[in-house]
Structure formats: structure tokens, C-alpha cells
Amino acid sequence: MLRAVSGLPVPGRLPALFVATFVAFVAAGAVHAQGAAPTLADLSLDWARGRFATPVICEFAGEPVRGIRRILIAPGPPHVQPPVGKLVFVDLDADDASRCFTDLGGESPNITGSVQIRLRGKWRSETAERDFREQLRRKQGFEYEIPAGGLRVETVTEPASPSRVVDFRGGTVSLRVLDPGSDSERLLADFDSPRKLLLELSARDGTKFSFPLYMTDLR
């Protein structure tokens, strides 16, 4: 759903105190949910969770309207093992728009659907918190594999253009804290948010998407 949003700038990097508090919070949640000590894979999925948005501009009757694309990162199906998260793209609801684009000028298609995400590898629960802090310190985020899911992609035109479904199974999702001073960080400078991330998706067929995200709600 398109709507105007504004706010105040916040730092691009996570403070050390926030990281430590967040580790304790998600670890407690994972223990409660699974009845066992969490691994790095569990912590990385809980770290990614939240409601996010990214700016988009759409033209209606020749007039540009600033709005947002909504993206949700939620827990995946509980029966799936190893555990997965679910990355969901919400419809732009821009049926009458002639085009949609970003502040940097690139076309911004309507994307709907969801993919599952999980951290590669096997991880030990006894080193989970240390591994989590080290990963954030070194890489500022995580790269996940996509075991299942597809996205419907439609270029916004008037009249509407045909859509295509991209199979993201076997692809990757990267989530990392925005670099201070980067174009993406400056793009989100007016949005007040506890966390700002860069989301990058890659499919095996070469399809790639990149979105600067700001968190609108932790859960």
C-alpha cells in the first residue's frame, strides 16, 4: 500500500550494547520455542525477523507519488528442519500507476510472494552467542540460502504488463547493516528506525534485487 512516510535519521550501525541485548533476547525466544539451546542458525533467523519498508515512487496520471514497499521477515513453517525464516513481499497496490521507480531512478517492479531462508552449515549451540557477535562484527549481517519459494515479478506499466514467476530455490538472500555514508544509507536518512539493512536477493537464473530497508516493527 503506497503512502508517504517520514522521520528522523538514525545511525547505520548497530551499537555494541544493542547487539548484546538482542543476542540475549533472541536466545531466550529460541530456547522457549524449541526447548533447546539456540544455534547460530536460530539466532540469525531471529535477528532478521521484523516488518520492514523501502521507499518507492509511482506515477499516477503523470504525477509522482512517494510511497513504500512493505517486506516482512517472519518465522517459517515449524515442521521444516533445519529451521527456516520466511521473506514475504507485499503487493504495492499500484494497479493504476504508469510506472514505479526508486529515488536513484531505476525501475521498481511490483513483487509479490515469499521465499524461505536459512543459514548454511551446522552450528554448535555452545558457541552460538560468540559466533553471532563475531559474524556481525566481521560481516555486519548474514547470507542465507533459499531452500524453497518463488516471487511474482511485474513491471509497472499502463496498461498492465504480463508478470513472470521467478523460482528462487537454490538462490541466496543477504541481509547486512547499511554502510554509513553509502547511497542506500543516505536514501533512508529521513526515516526513524531501530535498524536499517541492505537486502539482496539472487536467483539461479541471474535475477537479482536489492533494497535498502528500514525496520518499522520488531515483530
PDB file of C-alpha atoms in Angstrom:
ATOM      1  CA  MET A   1       0.000   0.000   0.000  1.00  0.00           C
ATOM      2  CA  LEU A   2       1.504   3.322  -1.039  1.00  0.00           C
ATOM      3  CA  ARG A   3       1.689   6.146   1.487  1.00  0.00           C
ATOM      4  CA  ALA A   4       4.047   8.950   2.480  1.00  0.00           C
ATOM      5  CA  VAL A   5       6.376   8.292   5.404  1.00  0.00           C
ATOM      6  CA  SER A   6       8.992  10.460   7.093  1.00  0.00           C
ATOM      7  CA  GLY A   7      11.057  10.575  10.248  1.00  0.00           C
ATOM      8  CA  LEU A   8      14.450  11.381  11.731  1.00  0.00           C
ATOM      9  CA  PRO A   9      17.855   9.926  10.864  1.00  0.00           C
ATOM     10  CA  VAL A  10      19.398   7.153  12.966  1.00  0.00           C
ATOM     11  CA  PRO A  11      22.895   5.604  12.887  1.00  0.00           C
ATOM     12  CA  GLY A  12      23.546   2.951  10.249  1.00  0.00           C
ATOM     13  CA  ARG A  13      25.490   0.533  12.507  1.00  0.00           C
ATOM     14  CA  LEU A  14      24.188  -1.444  15.452  1.00  0.00           C
ATOM     15  CA  PRO A  15      25.653  -0.248  18.791  1.00  0.00           C
ATOM     16  CA  ALA A  16      27.522  -2.906  20.755  1.00  0.00           C
ATOM     17  CA  LEU A  17      25.022  -2.664  23.624  1.00  0.00           C
ATOM     18  CA  PHE A  18      22.131  -3.263  21.223  1.00  0.00           C
ATOM     19  CA  VAL A  19      23.851  -6.351  19.791  1.00  0.00           C
ATOM     20  CA  ALA A  20      24.424  -7.811  23.258  1.00  0.00           C
ATOM     21  CA  THR A  21      20.846  -7.124  24.348  1.00  0.00           C
ATOM     22  CA  PHE A  22      19.480  -8.524  21.115  1.00  0.00           C
ATOM     23  CA  VAL A  23      21.514 -11.736  21.487  1.00  0.00           C
ATOM     24  CA  ALA A  24      20.021 -12.345  24.915  1.00  0.00           C
ATOM     25  CA  PHE A  25      16.516 -11.578  23.668  1.00  0.00           C
ATOM     26  CA  VAL A  26      16.544 -13.859  20.639  1.00  0.00           C
ATOM     27  CA  ALA A  27      18.362 -16.614  22.500  1.00  0.00           C
ATOM     28  CA  ALA A  28      15.631 -16.677  25.123  1.00  0.00           C
ATOM     29  CA  GLY A  29      12.988 -16.760  22.379  1.00  0.00           C
ATOM     30  CA  ALA A  30      14.667 -19.633  20.559  1.00  0.00           C
ATOM     31  CA  VAL A  31      15.038 -21.650  23.758  1.00  0.00           C
ATOM     32  CA  HIS A  32      11.377 -21.104  24.596  1.00  0.00           C
ATOM     33  CA  ALA A  33      10.230 -22.027  21.078  1.00  0.00           C
ATOM     34  CA  GLN A  34      12.370 -25.103  20.591  1.00  0.00           C
ATOM     35  CA  GLY A  35      13.032 -26.367  24.117  1.00  0.00           C
ATOM     36  CA  ALA A  36      16.768 -26.428  23.369  1.00  0.00           C
ATOM     37  CA  ALA A  37      19.709 -24.043  23.285  1.00  0.00           C
ATOM     38  CA  PRO A  38      19.763 -21.999  20.054  1.00  0.00           C
ATOM     39  CA  THR A  39      22.468 -22.274  17.401  1.00  0.00           C
ATOM     40  CA  LEU A  40      23.868 -19.508  15.210  1.00  0.00           C
ATOM     41  CA  ALA A  41      21.301 -20.511  12.575  1.00  0.00           C
ATOM     42  CA  ASP A  42      18.486 -19.857  15.076  1.00  0.00           C
ATOM     43  CA  LEU A  43      19.945 -16.533  16.206  1.00  0.00           C
ATOM     44  CA  SER A  44      20.486 -15.350  12.630  1.00  0.00           C
ATOM     45  CA  LEU A  45      16.834 -16.034  11.744  1.00  0.00           C
ATOM     46  CA  ASP A  46      15.557 -14.235  14.849  1.00  0.00           C
ATOM     47  CA  TRP A  47      17.890 -11.301  14.100  1.00  0.00           C
ATOM     48  CA  ALA A  48      16.360 -10.996  10.624  1.00  0.00           C
ATOM     49  CA  ARG A  49      12.758 -11.015  11.830  1.00  0.00           C
ATOM     50  CA  GLY A  50      10.641  -7.881  11.636  1.00  0.00           C
ATOM     51  CA  ARG A  51       8.462  -5.666   9.498  1.00  0.00           C
ATOM     52  CA  PHE A  52      10.413  -3.553   7.036  1.00  0.00           C
ATOM     53  CA  ALA A  53       9.815  -0.969   4.322  1.00  0.00           C
ATOM     54  CA  THR A  54      11.730   0.583   1.456  1.00  0.00           C
ATOM     55  CA  PRO A  55      10.921   3.823  -0.428  1.00  0.00           C
ATOM     56  CA  VAL A  56       9.334   3.696  -3.875  1.00  0.00           C
ATOM     57  CA  ILE A  57       7.894   6.346  -6.191  1.00  0.00           C
ATOM     58  CA  CYS A  58       4.948   5.607  -8.507  1.00  0.00           C
ATOM     59  CA  GLU A  59       3.371   7.837 -11.150  1.00  0.00           C
ATOM     60  CA  PHE A  60      -0.417   8.207 -11.175  1.00  0.00           C
ATOM     61  CA  ALA A  61      -1.914  10.268 -14.011  1.00  0.00           C
ATOM     62  CA  GLY A  62       1.533  11.733 -14.636  1.00  0.00           C
ATOM     63  CA  GLU A  63       2.057  12.772 -11.010  1.00  0.00           C
ATOM     64  CA  PRO A  64       4.771  11.105  -8.884  1.00  0.00           C
ATOM     65  CA  VAL A  65       3.570   9.813  -5.515  1.00  0.00           C
ATOM     66  CA  ARG A  66       6.069   8.773  -2.863  1.00  0.00           C
ATOM     67  CA  GLY A  67       5.231   5.556  -1.058  1.00  0.00           C
ATOM     68  CA  ILE A  68       6.750   2.437   0.457  1.00  0.00           C
ATOM     69  CA  ARG A  69       7.167  -1.213  -0.386  1.00  0.00           C
ATOM     70  CA  ARG A  70       6.473  -3.455   2.602  1.00  0.00           C
ATOM     71  CA  ILE A  71       8.567  -6.548   3.319  1.00  0.00           C
ATOM     72  CA  LEU A  72       8.020  -8.990   6.171  1.00  0.00           C
ATOM     73  CA  ILE A  73      10.566 -11.435   7.586  1.00  0.00           C
ATOM     74  CA  ALA A  74       8.759 -13.961   9.773  1.00  0.00           C
ATOM     75  CA  PRO A  75       9.294 -17.455  11.204  1.00  0.00           C
ATOM     76  CA  GLY A  76       8.898 -20.230   8.643  1.00  0.00           C
ATOM     77  CA  PRO A  77       6.781 -23.383   8.958  1.00  0.00           C
ATOM     78  CA  PRO A  78       7.600 -25.019  12.319  1.00  0.00           C
ATOM     79  CA  HIS A  79       7.762 -28.514  10.817  1.00  0.00           C
ATOM     80  CA  VAL A  80      10.618 -27.617   8.454  1.00  0.00           C
ATOM     81  CA  GLN A  81      14.061 -28.728   9.655  1.00  0.00           C
ATOM     82  CA  PRO A  82      16.631 -27.240   9.749  1.00  0.00           C
ATOM     83  CA  PRO A  83      14.614 -24.154  10.812  1.00  0.00           C
ATOM     84  CA  VAL A  84      13.778 -21.553   8.174  1.00  0.00           C
ATOM     85  CA  GLY A  85      12.526 -17.995   8.068  1.00  0.00           C
ATOM     86  CA  LYS A  86      10.018 -16.592   5.592  1.00  0.00           C
ATOM     87  CA  LEU A  87      10.698 -13.489   3.481  1.00  0.00           C
ATOM     88  CA  VAL A  88       7.401 -12.013   2.233  1.00  0.00           C
ATOM     89  CA  PHE A  89       6.880  -9.257  -0.365  1.00  0.00           C
ATOM     90  CA  VAL A  90       3.600  -7.330  -0.043  1.00  0.00           C
ATOM     91  CA  ASP A  91       1.738  -6.115  -3.147  1.00  0.00           C
ATOM     92  CA  LEU A  92       2.470  -2.452  -3.972  1.00  0.00           C
ATOM     93  CA  ASP A  93      -1.244  -1.943  -4.664  1.00  0.00           C
ATOM     94  CA  ALA A  94      -0.358   0.334  -7.578  1.00  0.00           C
ATOM     95  CA  ASP A  95      -2.691  -1.016 -10.284  1.00  0.00           C
ATOM     96  CA  ASP A  96      -3.394   2.446 -11.730  1.00  0.00           C
ATOM     97  CA  ALA A  97       0.248   3.564 -11.812  1.00  0.00           C
ATOM     98  CA  SER A  98       2.012   4.100 -15.132  1.00  0.00           C
ATOM     99  CA  ARG A  99       5.423   3.296 -13.653  1.00  0.00           C
ATOM    100  CA  CYS A 100       7.242   2.804 -10.346  1.00  0.00           C
ATOM    101  CA  PHE A 101      10.875   3.656  -9.681  1.00  0.00           C
ATOM    102  CA  THR A 102      13.398   4.312  -6.915  1.00  0.00           C
ATOM    103  CA  ASP A 103      14.957   7.587  -5.789  1.00  0.00           C
ATOM    104  CA  LEU A 104      18.052   6.588  -7.754  1.00  0.00           C
ATOM    105  CA  GLY A 105      15.992   6.368 -10.939  1.00  0.00           C
ATOM    106  CA  GLY A 106      15.857   2.617 -11.558  1.00  0.00           C
ATOM    107  CA  GLU A 107      12.593   0.874 -12.413  1.00  0.00           C
ATOM    108  CA  SER A 108      10.939  -0.791  -9.410  1.00  0.00           C
ATOM    109  CA  PRO A 109       8.672  -3.738 -10.328  1.00  0.00           C
ATOM    110  CA  ASN A 110       5.770  -4.980  -8.271  1.00  0.00           C
ATOM    111  CA  ILE A 111       6.986  -8.101  -6.427  1.00  0.00           C
ATOM    112  CA  THR A 112       4.725 -10.479  -4.525  1.00  0.00           C
ATOM    113  CA  GLY A 113       5.189 -13.878  -2.933  1.00  0.00           C
ATOM    114  CA  SER A 114       7.588 -15.403  -0.440  1.00  0.00           C
ATOM    115  CA  VAL A 115      10.780 -17.418  -0.119  1.00  0.00           C
ATOM    116  CA  GLN A 116      12.203 -19.468   2.728  1.00  0.00           C
ATOM    117  CA  ILE A 117      15.630 -18.578   4.120  1.00  0.00           C
ATOM    118  CA  ARG A 118      18.094 -20.467   6.331  1.00  0.00           C
ATOM    119  CA  LEU A 119      21.733 -20.223   7.299  1.00  0.00           C
ATOM    120  CA  ARG A 120      24.056 -22.712   5.652  1.00  0.00           C
ATOM    121  CA  GLY A 121      26.152 -25.134   7.673  1.00  0.00           C
ATOM    122  CA  LYS A 122      25.966 -26.922  11.003  1.00  0.00           C
ATOM    123  CA  TRP A 123      26.451 -24.862  14.140  1.00  0.00           C
ATOM    124  CA  ARG A 124      27.057 -25.697  17.790  1.00  0.00           C
ATOM    125  CA  SER A 125      24.743 -24.250  20.398  1.00  0.00           C
ATOM    126  CA  GLU A 126      27.527 -23.828  22.970  1.00  0.00           C
ATOM    127  CA  THR A 127      29.272 -21.194  20.802  1.00  0.00           C
ATOM    128  CA  ALA A 128      26.129 -19.583  19.353  1.00  0.00           C
ATOM    129  CA  GLU A 129      26.324 -16.202  21.089  1.00  0.00           C
ATOM    130  CA  ARG A 130      30.047 -15.826  20.391  1.00  0.00           C
ATOM    131  CA  ASP A 131      29.558 -16.840  16.734  1.00  0.00           C
ATOM    132  CA  PHE A 132      26.662 -14.390  16.408  1.00  0.00           C
ATOM    133  CA  ARG A 133      28.656 -11.429  17.729  1.00  0.00           C
ATOM    134  CA  GLU A 134      31.656 -12.326  15.589  1.00  0.00           C
ATOM    135  CA  GLN A 135      29.570 -12.617  12.430  1.00  0.00           C
ATOM    136  CA  LEU A 136      28.001  -9.206  12.977  1.00  0.00           C
ATOM    137  CA  ARG A 137      31.377  -7.663  13.788  1.00  0.00           C
ATOM    138  CA  ARG A 138      33.059  -9.049  10.670  1.00  0.00           C
ATOM    139  CA  LYS A 139      30.266  -9.037   8.079  1.00  0.00           C
ATOM    140  CA  GLN A 140      27.570  -6.799   9.569  1.00  0.00           C
ATOM    141  CA  GLY A 141      24.943  -9.403   8.721  1.00  0.00           C
ATOM    142  CA  PHE A 142      24.218 -12.838   7.278  1.00  0.00           C
ATOM    143  CA  GLU A 143      23.838 -14.615   3.950  1.00  0.00           C
ATOM    144  CA  TYR A 144      21.105 -17.230   3.755  1.00  0.00           C
ATOM    145  CA  GLU A 145      20.299 -19.945   1.266  1.00  0.00           C
ATOM    146  CA  ILE A 146      16.809 -20.290  -0.221  1.00  0.00           C
ATOM    147  CA  PRO A 147      15.526 -23.882   0.025  1.00  0.00           C
ATOM    148  CA  ALA A 148      12.095 -23.066  -1.437  1.00  0.00           C
ATOM    149  CA  GLY A 149       9.949 -20.244  -2.783  1.00  0.00           C
ATOM    150  CA  GLY A 150       9.229 -18.049  -5.755  1.00  0.00           C
ATOM    151  CA  LEU A 151       8.311 -14.441  -6.462  1.00  0.00           C
ATOM    152  CA  ARG A 152       5.899 -12.987  -8.987  1.00  0.00           C
ATOM    153  CA  VAL A 153       7.527 -10.023 -10.749  1.00  0.00           C
ATOM    154  CA  GLU A 154       5.587  -7.491 -12.802  1.00  0.00           C
ATOM    155  CA  THR A 155       6.940  -4.315 -14.387  1.00  0.00           C
ATOM    156  CA  VAL A 156       4.553  -1.474 -13.516  1.00  0.00           C
ATOM    157  CA  THR A 157       3.062  -0.113 -16.752  1.00  0.00           C
ATOM    158  CA  GLU A 158      -0.248   1.212 -18.043  1.00  0.00           C
ATOM    159  CA  PRO A 159      -1.887  -0.906 -19.328  1.00  0.00           C
ATOM    160  CA  ALA A 160      -0.551  -3.639 -17.064  1.00  0.00           C
ATOM    161  CA  SER A 161       2.298  -5.766 -18.397  1.00  0.00           C
ATOM    162  CA  PRO A 162       2.474  -9.576 -18.095  1.00  0.00           C
ATOM    163  CA  SER A 163       4.031 -10.913 -14.919  1.00  0.00           C
ATOM    164  CA  ARG A 164       6.592 -13.692 -14.552  1.00  0.00           C
ATOM    165  CA  VAL A 165       7.295 -16.068 -11.692  1.00  0.00           C
ATOM    166  CA  VAL A 166      10.944 -16.401 -10.674  1.00  0.00           C
ATOM    167  CA  ASP A 167      11.948 -19.623  -8.920  1.00  0.00           C
ATOM    168  CA  PHE A 168      14.371 -18.608  -6.157  1.00  0.00           C
ATOM    169  CA  ARG A 169      15.020 -22.150  -4.931  1.00  0.00           C
ATOM    170  CA  GLY A 170      18.788 -22.581  -4.688  1.00  0.00           C
ATOM    171  CA  GLY A 171      19.360 -18.823  -4.628  1.00  0.00           C
ATOM    172  CA  THR A 172      20.645 -16.585  -1.842  1.00  0.00           C
ATOM    173  CA  VAL A 173      19.455 -13.765   0.395  1.00  0.00           C
ATOM    174  CA  SER A 174      21.893 -11.344   2.010  1.00  0.00           C
ATOM    175  CA  LEU A 175      20.947  -9.073   4.920  1.00  0.00           C
ATOM    176  CA  ARG A 176      23.512  -6.697   6.364  1.00  0.00           C
ATOM    177  CA  VAL A 177      23.636  -3.394   8.200  1.00  0.00           C
ATOM    178  CA  LEU A 178      23.898  -0.422   5.848  1.00  0.00           C
ATOM    179  CA  ASP A 179      27.339   1.132   5.499  1.00  0.00           C
ATOM    180  CA  PRO A 180      27.403   4.691   6.934  1.00  0.00           C
ATOM    181  CA  GLY A 181      27.678   7.260   4.148  1.00  0.00           C
ATOM    182  CA  SER A 182      26.588   4.847   1.408  1.00  0.00           C
ATOM    183  CA  ASP A 183      23.936   5.849  -1.163  1.00  0.00           C
ATOM    184  CA  SER A 184      21.500   3.428   0.480  1.00  0.00           C
ATOM    185  CA  GLU A 185      22.153   4.849   3.946  1.00  0.00           C
ATOM    186  CA  ARG A 186      21.622   8.415   2.708  1.00  0.00           C
ATOM    187  CA  LEU A 187      18.415   7.324   0.961  1.00  0.00           C
ATOM    188  CA  LEU A 188      16.957   6.278   4.326  1.00  0.00           C
ATOM    189  CA  ALA A 189      18.322   9.234   6.313  1.00  0.00           C
ATOM    190  CA  ASP A 190      14.842  10.716   6.905  1.00  0.00           C
ATOM    191  CA  PHE A 191      13.326   7.527   8.308  1.00  0.00           C
ATOM    192  CA  ASP A 192      13.380   6.945  12.057  1.00  0.00           C
ATOM    193  CA  SER A 193      14.063   3.264  12.652  1.00  0.00           C
ATOM    194  CA  PRO A 194      15.865   0.963  15.115  1.00  0.00           C
ATOM    195  CA  ARG A 195      17.603  -0.867  12.281  1.00  0.00           C
ATOM    196  CA  LYS A 196      18.491  -0.247   8.623  1.00  0.00           C
ATOM    197  CA  LEU A 197      19.631  -3.070   6.379  1.00  0.00           C
ATOM    198  CA  LEU A 198      20.523  -3.836   2.796  1.00  0.00           C
ATOM    199  CA  LEU A 199      18.523  -6.744   1.367  1.00  0.00           C
ATOM    200  CA  GLU A 200      19.932  -8.515  -1.696  1.00  0.00           C
ATOM    201  CA  LEU A 201      18.277 -11.483  -3.428  1.00  0.00           C
ATOM    202  CA  SER A 202      19.848 -13.603  -6.163  1.00  0.00           C
ATOM    203  CA  ALA A 203      18.176 -16.399  -8.145  1.00  0.00           C
ATOM    204  CA  ARG A 204      19.935 -19.144 -10.068  1.00  0.00           C
ATOM    205  CA  ASP A 205      18.683 -17.712 -13.383  1.00  0.00           C
ATOM    206  CA  GLY A 206      20.573 -14.458 -12.726  1.00  0.00           C
ATOM    207  CA  THR A 207      17.616 -12.410 -11.441  1.00  0.00           C
ATOM    208  CA  LYS A 208      18.769 -10.015  -8.716  1.00  0.00           C
ATOM    209  CA  PHE A 209      17.027  -7.491  -6.497  1.00  0.00           C
ATOM    210  CA  SER A 210      18.453  -5.051  -3.970  1.00  0.00           C
ATOM    211  CA  PHE A 211      16.524  -2.930  -1.462  1.00  0.00           C
ATOM    212  CA  PRO A 212      17.613  -0.644   1.388  1.00  0.00           C
ATOM    213  CA  LEU A 213      15.271  -1.480   4.280  1.00  0.00           C
ATOM    214  CA  TYR A 214      14.275   0.289   7.462  1.00  0.00           C
ATOM    215  CA  MET A 215      12.530  -1.606  10.244  1.00  0.00           C
ATOM    216  CA  THR A 216       9.020  -0.399  11.070  1.00  0.00           C
ATOM    217  CA  ASP A 217       8.223  -3.001  13.750  1.00  0.00           C
ATOM    218  CA  LEU A 218      10.469  -5.501  15.561  1.00  0.00           C
ATOM    219  CA  ARG A 219       7.848  -8.291  15.447  1.00  0.00           C
TER     220      ARG A 219
END
